[in-house]
Structure formats: structure tokens, C-alpha cells
Coordinates of C-alpha atoms and ligand atoms in Angstrom, one line a residue:
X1 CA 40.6 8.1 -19.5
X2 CA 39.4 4.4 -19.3
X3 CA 37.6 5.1 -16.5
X4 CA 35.7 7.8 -18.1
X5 CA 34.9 6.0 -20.6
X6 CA 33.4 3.3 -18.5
X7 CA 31.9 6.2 -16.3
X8 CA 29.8 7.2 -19.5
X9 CA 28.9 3.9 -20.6
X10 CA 27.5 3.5 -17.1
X11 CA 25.8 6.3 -17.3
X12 CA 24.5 5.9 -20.9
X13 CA 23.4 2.2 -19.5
X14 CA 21.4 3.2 -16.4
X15 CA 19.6 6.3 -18.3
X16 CA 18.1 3.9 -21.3
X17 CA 15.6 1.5 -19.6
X18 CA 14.6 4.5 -18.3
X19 CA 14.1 6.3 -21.4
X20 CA 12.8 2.8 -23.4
X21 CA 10.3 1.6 -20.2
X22 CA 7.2 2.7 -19.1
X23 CA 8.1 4.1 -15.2
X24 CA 5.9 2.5 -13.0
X25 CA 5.9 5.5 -10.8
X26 CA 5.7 9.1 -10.3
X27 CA 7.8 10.6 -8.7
X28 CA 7.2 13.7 -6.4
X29 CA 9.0 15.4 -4.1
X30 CA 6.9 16.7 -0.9
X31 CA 9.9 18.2 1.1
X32 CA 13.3 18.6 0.3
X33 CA 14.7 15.0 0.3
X34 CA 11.2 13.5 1.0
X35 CA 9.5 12.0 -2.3
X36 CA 6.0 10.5 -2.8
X37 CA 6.4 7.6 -5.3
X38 CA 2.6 7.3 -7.1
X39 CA 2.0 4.1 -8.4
X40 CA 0.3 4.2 -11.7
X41 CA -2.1 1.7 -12.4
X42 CA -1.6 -2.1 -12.5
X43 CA -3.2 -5.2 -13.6
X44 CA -1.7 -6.4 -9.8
X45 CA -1.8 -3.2 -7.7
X46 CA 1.1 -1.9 -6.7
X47 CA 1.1 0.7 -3.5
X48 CA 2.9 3.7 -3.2
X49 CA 6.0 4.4 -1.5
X50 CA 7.8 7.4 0.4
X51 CA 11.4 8.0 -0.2
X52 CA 13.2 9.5 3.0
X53 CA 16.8 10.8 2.3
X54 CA 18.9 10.5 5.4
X55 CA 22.7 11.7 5.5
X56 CA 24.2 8.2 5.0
X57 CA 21.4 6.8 3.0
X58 CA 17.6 6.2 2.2
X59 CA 14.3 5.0 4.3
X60 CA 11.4 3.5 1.8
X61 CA 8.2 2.6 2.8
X62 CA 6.6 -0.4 1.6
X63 CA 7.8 -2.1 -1.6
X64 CA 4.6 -2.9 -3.8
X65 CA 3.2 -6.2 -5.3
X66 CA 5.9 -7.4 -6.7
X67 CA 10.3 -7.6 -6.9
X68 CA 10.3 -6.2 -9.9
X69 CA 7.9 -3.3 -9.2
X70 CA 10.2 -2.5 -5.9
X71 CA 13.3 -3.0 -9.1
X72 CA 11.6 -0.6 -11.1
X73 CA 11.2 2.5 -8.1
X74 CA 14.8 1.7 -7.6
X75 CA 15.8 2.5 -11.3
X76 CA 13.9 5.3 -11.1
X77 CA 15.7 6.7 -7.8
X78 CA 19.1 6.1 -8.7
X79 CA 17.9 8.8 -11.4
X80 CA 17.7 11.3 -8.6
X81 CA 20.6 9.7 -5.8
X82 CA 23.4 7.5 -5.2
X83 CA 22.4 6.9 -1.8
X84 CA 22.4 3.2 -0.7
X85 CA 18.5 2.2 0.7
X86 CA 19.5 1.5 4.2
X87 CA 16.1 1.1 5.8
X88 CA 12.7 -0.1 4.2
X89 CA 9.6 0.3 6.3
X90 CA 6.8 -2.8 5.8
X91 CA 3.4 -0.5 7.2
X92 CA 1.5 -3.6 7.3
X93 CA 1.3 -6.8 6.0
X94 CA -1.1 -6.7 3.0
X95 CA 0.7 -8.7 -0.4
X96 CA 0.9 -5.3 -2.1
X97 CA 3.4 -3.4 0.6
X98 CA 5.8 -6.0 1.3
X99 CA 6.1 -8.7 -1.7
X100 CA 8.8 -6.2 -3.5
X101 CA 11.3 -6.8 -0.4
X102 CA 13.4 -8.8 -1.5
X103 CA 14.7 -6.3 -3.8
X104 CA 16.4 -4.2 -1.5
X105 CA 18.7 -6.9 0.3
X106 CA 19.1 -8.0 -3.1
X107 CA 20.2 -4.7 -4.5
X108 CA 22.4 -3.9 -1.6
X109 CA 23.7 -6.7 0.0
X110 CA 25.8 -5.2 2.5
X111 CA 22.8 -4.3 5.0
X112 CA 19.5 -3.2 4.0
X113 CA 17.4 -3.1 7.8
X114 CA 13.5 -4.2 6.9
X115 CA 11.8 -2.4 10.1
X116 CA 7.8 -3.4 10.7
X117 CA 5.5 -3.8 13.8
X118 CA 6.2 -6.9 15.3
X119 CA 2.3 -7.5 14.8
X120 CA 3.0 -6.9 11.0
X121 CA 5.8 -9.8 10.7
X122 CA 3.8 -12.1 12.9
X123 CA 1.1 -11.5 10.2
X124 CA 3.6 -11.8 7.0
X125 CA 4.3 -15.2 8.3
X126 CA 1.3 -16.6 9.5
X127 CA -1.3 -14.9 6.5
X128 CA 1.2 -13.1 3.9
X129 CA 3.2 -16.4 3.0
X130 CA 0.4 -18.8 3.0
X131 CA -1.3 -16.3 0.9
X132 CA 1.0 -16.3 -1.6
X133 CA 1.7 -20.1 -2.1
X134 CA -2.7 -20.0 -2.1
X135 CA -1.3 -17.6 -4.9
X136 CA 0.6 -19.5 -7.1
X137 CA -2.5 -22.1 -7.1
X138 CA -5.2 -19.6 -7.6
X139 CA -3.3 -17.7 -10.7
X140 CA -3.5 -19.9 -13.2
X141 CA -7.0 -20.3 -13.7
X142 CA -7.0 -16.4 -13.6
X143 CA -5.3 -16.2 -16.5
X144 CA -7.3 -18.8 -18.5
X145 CA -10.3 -16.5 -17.4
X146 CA -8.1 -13.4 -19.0
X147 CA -7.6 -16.0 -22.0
X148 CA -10.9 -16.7 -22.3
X149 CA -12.2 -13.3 -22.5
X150 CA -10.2 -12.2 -25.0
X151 CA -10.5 -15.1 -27.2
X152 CA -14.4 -13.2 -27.1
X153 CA -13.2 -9.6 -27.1
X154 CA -14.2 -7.6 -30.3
X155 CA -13.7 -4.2 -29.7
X156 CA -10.3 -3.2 -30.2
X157 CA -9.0 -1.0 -27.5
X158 CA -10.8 -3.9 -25.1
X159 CA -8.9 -6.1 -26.3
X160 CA -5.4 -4.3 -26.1
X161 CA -6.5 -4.2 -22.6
X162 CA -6.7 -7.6 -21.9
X163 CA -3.5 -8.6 -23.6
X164 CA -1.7 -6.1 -22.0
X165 CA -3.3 -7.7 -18.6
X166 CA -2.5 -11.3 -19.8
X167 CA 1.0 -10.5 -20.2
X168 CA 1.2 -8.8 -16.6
X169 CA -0.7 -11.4 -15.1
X170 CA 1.7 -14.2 -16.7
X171 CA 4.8 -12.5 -15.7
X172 CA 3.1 -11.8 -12.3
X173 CA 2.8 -15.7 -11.2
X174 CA 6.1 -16.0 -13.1
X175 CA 7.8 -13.8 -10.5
X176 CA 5.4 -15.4 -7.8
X177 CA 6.9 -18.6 -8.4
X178 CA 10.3 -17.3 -8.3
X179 CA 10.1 -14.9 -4.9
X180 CA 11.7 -15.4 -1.5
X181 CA 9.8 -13.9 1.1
X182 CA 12.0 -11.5 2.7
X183 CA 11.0 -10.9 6.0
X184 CA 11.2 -7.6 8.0
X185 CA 14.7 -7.8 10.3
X186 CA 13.3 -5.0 12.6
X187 CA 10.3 -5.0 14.9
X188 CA 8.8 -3.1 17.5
X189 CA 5.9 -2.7 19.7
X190 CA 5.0 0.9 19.6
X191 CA 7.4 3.1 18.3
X192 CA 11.2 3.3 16.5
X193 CA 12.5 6.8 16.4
X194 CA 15.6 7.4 14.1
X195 CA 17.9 10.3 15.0
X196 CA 19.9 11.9 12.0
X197 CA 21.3 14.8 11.7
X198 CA 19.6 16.0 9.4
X199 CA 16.3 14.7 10.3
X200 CA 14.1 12.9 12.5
X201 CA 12.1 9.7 11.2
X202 CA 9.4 8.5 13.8
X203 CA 8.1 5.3 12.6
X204 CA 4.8 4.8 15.1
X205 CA 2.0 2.3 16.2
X206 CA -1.0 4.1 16.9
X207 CA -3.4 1.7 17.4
X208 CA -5.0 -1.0 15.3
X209 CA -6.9 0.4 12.0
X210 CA -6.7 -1.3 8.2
X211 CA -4.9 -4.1 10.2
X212 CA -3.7 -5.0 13.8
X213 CA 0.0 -3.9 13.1
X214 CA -0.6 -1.0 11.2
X215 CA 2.4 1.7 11.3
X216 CA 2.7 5.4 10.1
X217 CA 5.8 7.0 9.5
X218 CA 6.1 10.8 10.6
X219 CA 8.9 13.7 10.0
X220 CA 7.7 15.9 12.1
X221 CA 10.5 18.8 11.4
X222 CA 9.3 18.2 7.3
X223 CA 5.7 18.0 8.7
X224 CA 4.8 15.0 6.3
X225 CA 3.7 11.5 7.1
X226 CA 3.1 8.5 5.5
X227 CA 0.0 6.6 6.4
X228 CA -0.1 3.1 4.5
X229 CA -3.4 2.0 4.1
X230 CA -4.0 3.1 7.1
X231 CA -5.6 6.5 4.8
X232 CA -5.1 7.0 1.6
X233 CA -6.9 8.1 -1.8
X234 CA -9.0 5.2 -2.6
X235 CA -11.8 3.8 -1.0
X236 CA -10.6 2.1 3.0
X237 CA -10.7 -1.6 2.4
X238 CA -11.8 -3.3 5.3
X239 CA -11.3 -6.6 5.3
X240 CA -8.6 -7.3 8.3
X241 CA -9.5 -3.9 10.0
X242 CA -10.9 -3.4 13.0
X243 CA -13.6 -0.2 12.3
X244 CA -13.7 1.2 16.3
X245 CA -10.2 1.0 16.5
X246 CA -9.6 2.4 13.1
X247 CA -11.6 5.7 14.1
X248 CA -9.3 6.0 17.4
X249 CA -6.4 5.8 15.8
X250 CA -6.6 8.0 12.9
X251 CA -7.9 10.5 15.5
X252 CA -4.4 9.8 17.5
X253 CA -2.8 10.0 13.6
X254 CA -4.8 13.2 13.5
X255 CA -3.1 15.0 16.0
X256 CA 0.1 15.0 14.7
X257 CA 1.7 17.8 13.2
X258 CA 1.9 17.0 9.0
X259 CA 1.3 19.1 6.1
X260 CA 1.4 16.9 3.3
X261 CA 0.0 12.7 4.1
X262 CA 1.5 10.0 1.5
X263 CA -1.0 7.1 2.0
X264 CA -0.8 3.7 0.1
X265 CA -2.7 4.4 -2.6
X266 CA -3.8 7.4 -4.7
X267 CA -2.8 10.8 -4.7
X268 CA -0.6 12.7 -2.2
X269 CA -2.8 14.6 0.1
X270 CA -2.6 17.9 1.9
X271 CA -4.2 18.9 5.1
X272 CA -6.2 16.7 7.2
X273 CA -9.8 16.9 5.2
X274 CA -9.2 12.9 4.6
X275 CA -8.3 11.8 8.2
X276 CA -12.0 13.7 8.6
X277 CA -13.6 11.6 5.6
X278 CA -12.7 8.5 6.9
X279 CA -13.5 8.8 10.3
X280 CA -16.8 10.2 9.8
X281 CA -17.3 7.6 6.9
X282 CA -16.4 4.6 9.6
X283 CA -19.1 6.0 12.1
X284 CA -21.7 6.4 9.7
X285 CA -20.8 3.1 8.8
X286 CA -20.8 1.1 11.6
X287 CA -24.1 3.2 12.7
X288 CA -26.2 2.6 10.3
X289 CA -25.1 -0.9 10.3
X290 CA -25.9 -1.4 14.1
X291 CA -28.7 0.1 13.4
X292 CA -30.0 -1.9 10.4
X293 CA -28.9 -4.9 12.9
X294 CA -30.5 -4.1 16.2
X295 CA -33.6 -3.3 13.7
X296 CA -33.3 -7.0 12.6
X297 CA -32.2 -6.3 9.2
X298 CA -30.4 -9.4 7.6
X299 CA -27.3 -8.8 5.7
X300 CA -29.0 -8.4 2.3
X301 CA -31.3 -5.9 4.3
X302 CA -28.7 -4.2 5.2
X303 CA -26.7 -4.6 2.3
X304 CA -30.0 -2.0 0.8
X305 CA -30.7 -0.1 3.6
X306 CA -26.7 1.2 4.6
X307 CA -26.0 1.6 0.9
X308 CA -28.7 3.8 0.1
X309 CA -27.6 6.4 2.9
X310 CA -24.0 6.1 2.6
X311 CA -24.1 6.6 -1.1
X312 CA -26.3 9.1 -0.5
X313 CA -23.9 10.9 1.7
X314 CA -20.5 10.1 0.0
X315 CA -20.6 9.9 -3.9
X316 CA -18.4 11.5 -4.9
X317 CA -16.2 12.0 -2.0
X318 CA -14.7 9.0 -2.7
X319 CA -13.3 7.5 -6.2
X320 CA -15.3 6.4 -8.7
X321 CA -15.4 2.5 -7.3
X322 CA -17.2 3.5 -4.1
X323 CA -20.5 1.6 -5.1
X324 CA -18.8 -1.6 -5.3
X325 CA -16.5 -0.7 -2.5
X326 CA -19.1 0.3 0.3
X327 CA -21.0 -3.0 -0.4
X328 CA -17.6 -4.7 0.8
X329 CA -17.4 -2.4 3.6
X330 CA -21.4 -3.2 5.0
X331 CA -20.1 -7.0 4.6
X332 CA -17.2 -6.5 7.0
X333 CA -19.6 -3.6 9.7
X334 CA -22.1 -6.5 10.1
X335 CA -19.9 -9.2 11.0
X336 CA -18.6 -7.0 13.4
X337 CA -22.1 -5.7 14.5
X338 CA -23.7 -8.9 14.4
X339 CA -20.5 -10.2 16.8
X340 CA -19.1 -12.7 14.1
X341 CA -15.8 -10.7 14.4
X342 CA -14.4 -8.1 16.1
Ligands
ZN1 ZN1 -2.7 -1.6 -0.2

């Protein structure tokens, strides 16, 4: 009887943040036991993540901005199972896939494995942490900025905006301040295959793309994979990619056999229409940027010149940021173009 009564108060407990908070995700399942957590939007992006059921427990991949955001997705799947997370996948190093980890050791301290390229951990510590203690320095005057502008804000539902951003931006650097690094416990070269009985989860290195240790995770018996940033529904961001390598490799992606792609960001995708997108979009790219270059266009030049076609070609095709996006995007072809990086 006691125990009942506990059971329900458990129950009754675990339900109502659910019921009183905002989820942070959507939840959607692609295959039977194979979910695509959608992030809704942030003031401090979080990614996506895909939930694997296995027989003994659960495989995530990536853990989003923050602890508390990796917290949250855990509240929201002990809606759906009991399963212990037993294995979390880090697809690359980016602040926004991997700063939730500590969450999952945290929640279940008797073994949770953190499984990345070794590439990926080598980057975590030598770019990820420094990043984040740059972070903690850099924060502060972001919120007197958010301060600032809505000390001038008049119209109302502006203004709701920013205070709602204030407060996530304070409790961000808050948590920032607070967060141990948790560091993937797992690491491979090119691939780590686990064998369950009920399924098969290939996590694989197919080249470098968005970053050098970029990894995708594939069912190929569900026919779904998860890509990272690797693709996904927003815009590529370039910045640590390497664009040749990025076209191979989604082509090597490409050829796997998936249904349904989860990437890192926006909207579960089915077929392969976006693994076409982006490959063509990353030639055209880097072509008309070699060709701007080799024409002696300087960077503002070509800044014009690359815009004007590519907008041309993909408005539309891509969310409604592309403008500022593909300006980012020339930057990074002609450094690489113009040999200033690889
Ligand atoms: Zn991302």
C-alpha cells in the first residue's frame, strides 16, 4: 500500500514539470523505438538529438548547448521509457552538441559510455574548453548589450522578447560558470558498430565535412540516420569545415541506405533531396569563388559577385537566413580558394 502510494506520488511528481514547463523539444518518433528530438528555438541554440532504444537501454546523439537542455530531453523521455541512457554519441565538437554531457553521467551514475571520433575529443579539448572559459568572459557584456536594448525597446511584443532572452542569456552564463566538461569516454578512428539484438547501430566516420571528426550514426535495418551538422535543415555553417571534403563525404553518406535523416538542426528530413542541396550548393560555392579569385576579385568582390548567383540559384531552398548565411559561407570558400586555409 505504502509503496503505491509513493509509486503515485512519483508518478504525479515526474508528470508536473512536464505539464507546468515549456518542453524544449519535440518529440518524434521515425521508426519504432527511434525518435527525432527537434529543438525549438533558443536564445542559445540548442541541436537536435536522436533517441535509439536498444534492449538494455538508450543511445542519444549529441546533448545540446547546455546541462540543463540535455535535463530537459531527459524529462521528456522518461515520459515515454524507463530505459537507462547507456550510450551518448558526441557527432562533432561544436559547443551546441556536446555542452549538455554532463547530464547523462550525472543522471546515471552507474555507466553512461560518451562515444565520439577521437578527432572530435582531440577538438573538445583543445577548441571546445577554451571556448567556453573565452565564454564565460565574452557573456557578460552580451547581456549588458541585451540590457541595453531593452532599456530602448518600445514596442511591446519586442520587448517581451528581449526579456525573455535576458533571462536565458543570464541563466546561460549562470550554468556556464557552473559546468564540468564531460569528455567523450569512447573514441575511434573510423567506425564503432554496436550489435543488439534487436538492432544494429553503426556509428561511422566518413570523411571530414562541417568539421575534421565529423560522425554519422546509421540503422541501417530502420533505414534512418543521423547526420549532425554534417546535413541538416538550416543553412551549412562553415566555419571549421573543410568544403572539398565535405562534398565527398556526404556523397559516401549518400550512399547509404536511410529513409528518414535526423540532422542537427531543423526538421527531420525524408529522402535524399538535401544530401543533393548541399553538395550541389558546396560546388557552386567553391566555383564561383575560384572563379571570382583566379579572376582577381578581392574578397568584397567576391563577397558581390558569388552572392548575386548563389542567391539567385538558392532562395528559397534554404531557410529564411540564407542572405546572411551565404555571406559567411563566400568568407570561409575564399580563404580556402585564396590558400589561407584548407
Ligand atoms: Zn550545430
Amino acid at each position: 500500500m505504502k509503496r503505491a502510494v509513493l509509486l503515485a506520488v512519483a508518478v504525479l511528481f515526474q508528470t508536473l514539470p512536464l505539464v507546468c514547463a515549456e518542453d524544449l523539444f519535440e518529440i518524434k518518433e521515425v521508426a519504432p523505438g527511434v525518435y527525432a528530438a527537434i529543438a525549438k528555438p533558443q536564445y542559445k541554440v540548442n541541436c537536435n538529438a536522436a533517441i535509439v532504444m536498444l534492449d538494455d537501454g538508450l543511445l542519444l546523439v549529441d546533448t545540446h548547448s547546455k546541462p540543463s537542455a540535455a535535463r530537459a530531453l531527459i524529462a521528456q523521455i522518461k515520459t515515454v521509457t524507463d530505459k537507462p541512457v547507456k550510450y551518448v554519441v558526441n557527432t562533432h565538437f561544436h559547443w551546441d552538441h556536446y555542452q549538455g554531457n554532463e547530464a547523462y553521467p550525472s543522471s546515471w551514475p552507474a555507466g553512461v559510455e560518451i562515444i565520439s571520433s577521437e578527432a572530435t575529443r582531440e577538438n573538445i579539448v583543445n577548441r571546445g574548453i577554451p571556448r567556453v572559459k573565452h565564454e564565460i568572459t565574452t557573456m557578460p557584456k552580451e547581456i549588458e548589450g541585451l540590457k541595453a536594448e531593452l532599456a530602448k525597446a518600445t514596442d511591446a511584443k519586442r520587448k517581451a522578447e528581449l526579456e525573455e532572452n535576458l533571462r536565458q542569456a543570464e541563466e546561460y552564463l549562470r550554468e556556464l560558470k557552473m559546468m564540468q566538461v564531460t569528455l567523450p569516454t569512447m573514441t575511434f578512428d573510423r567506425s564503432l558498430i554496436l550489435h543488439r539484438k534487436s538492432r544494429t547501430v553503426e556509428i561511422l566516420w566518413l570523411g571530414r565535412a562541417h568539421t575534421e571528426g565529423d560522425v554519422f550514426v546509421f540503422l541501417p535495418k530502420e533505414r534512418v540516420i543521423a547526420s549532425g551538422d554534417a546535413l541538416h535543415g538550416w543553412t551549412p555553417f562553415m566555419g571549421d569545415s573543410y568544403p572539398y571534403d565535405w562534398i565527398q563525404t556526404l556523397d559516401k553518406a549518400e550512399r547509404l541506405d536511410f529513409a528518414v535523416a535526423i540532422g542537427g538542426h531543423g526538421d527531420v528530413m525524408h529522402g535524399k533531396a538535401t544530401f543533393e542541396l548541399w553538395k550541389q550548393y558546396f560546388q557552386d560555392l567553391m566555383d564561383e569563388t575560384a572563379a571570382a579569385f583566379a579572376g582577381g576579385a578581392t574578397l568584397d568582390d567576391a563577397r558581390r559577385q558569388v552572392s548575386a548567383k548563389l542567391m539567385a540559384k538558392y532562395t528559397g531552398r534554404f531557410p529564411d537566413t540564407f542572405p546572411k548565411d551565404v555571406m559567411a559561407n563566400i568568407e570561409k570558400a575564399y580563404r580556402v580558394v585564396s590558400g589561407q586555409t584548407d
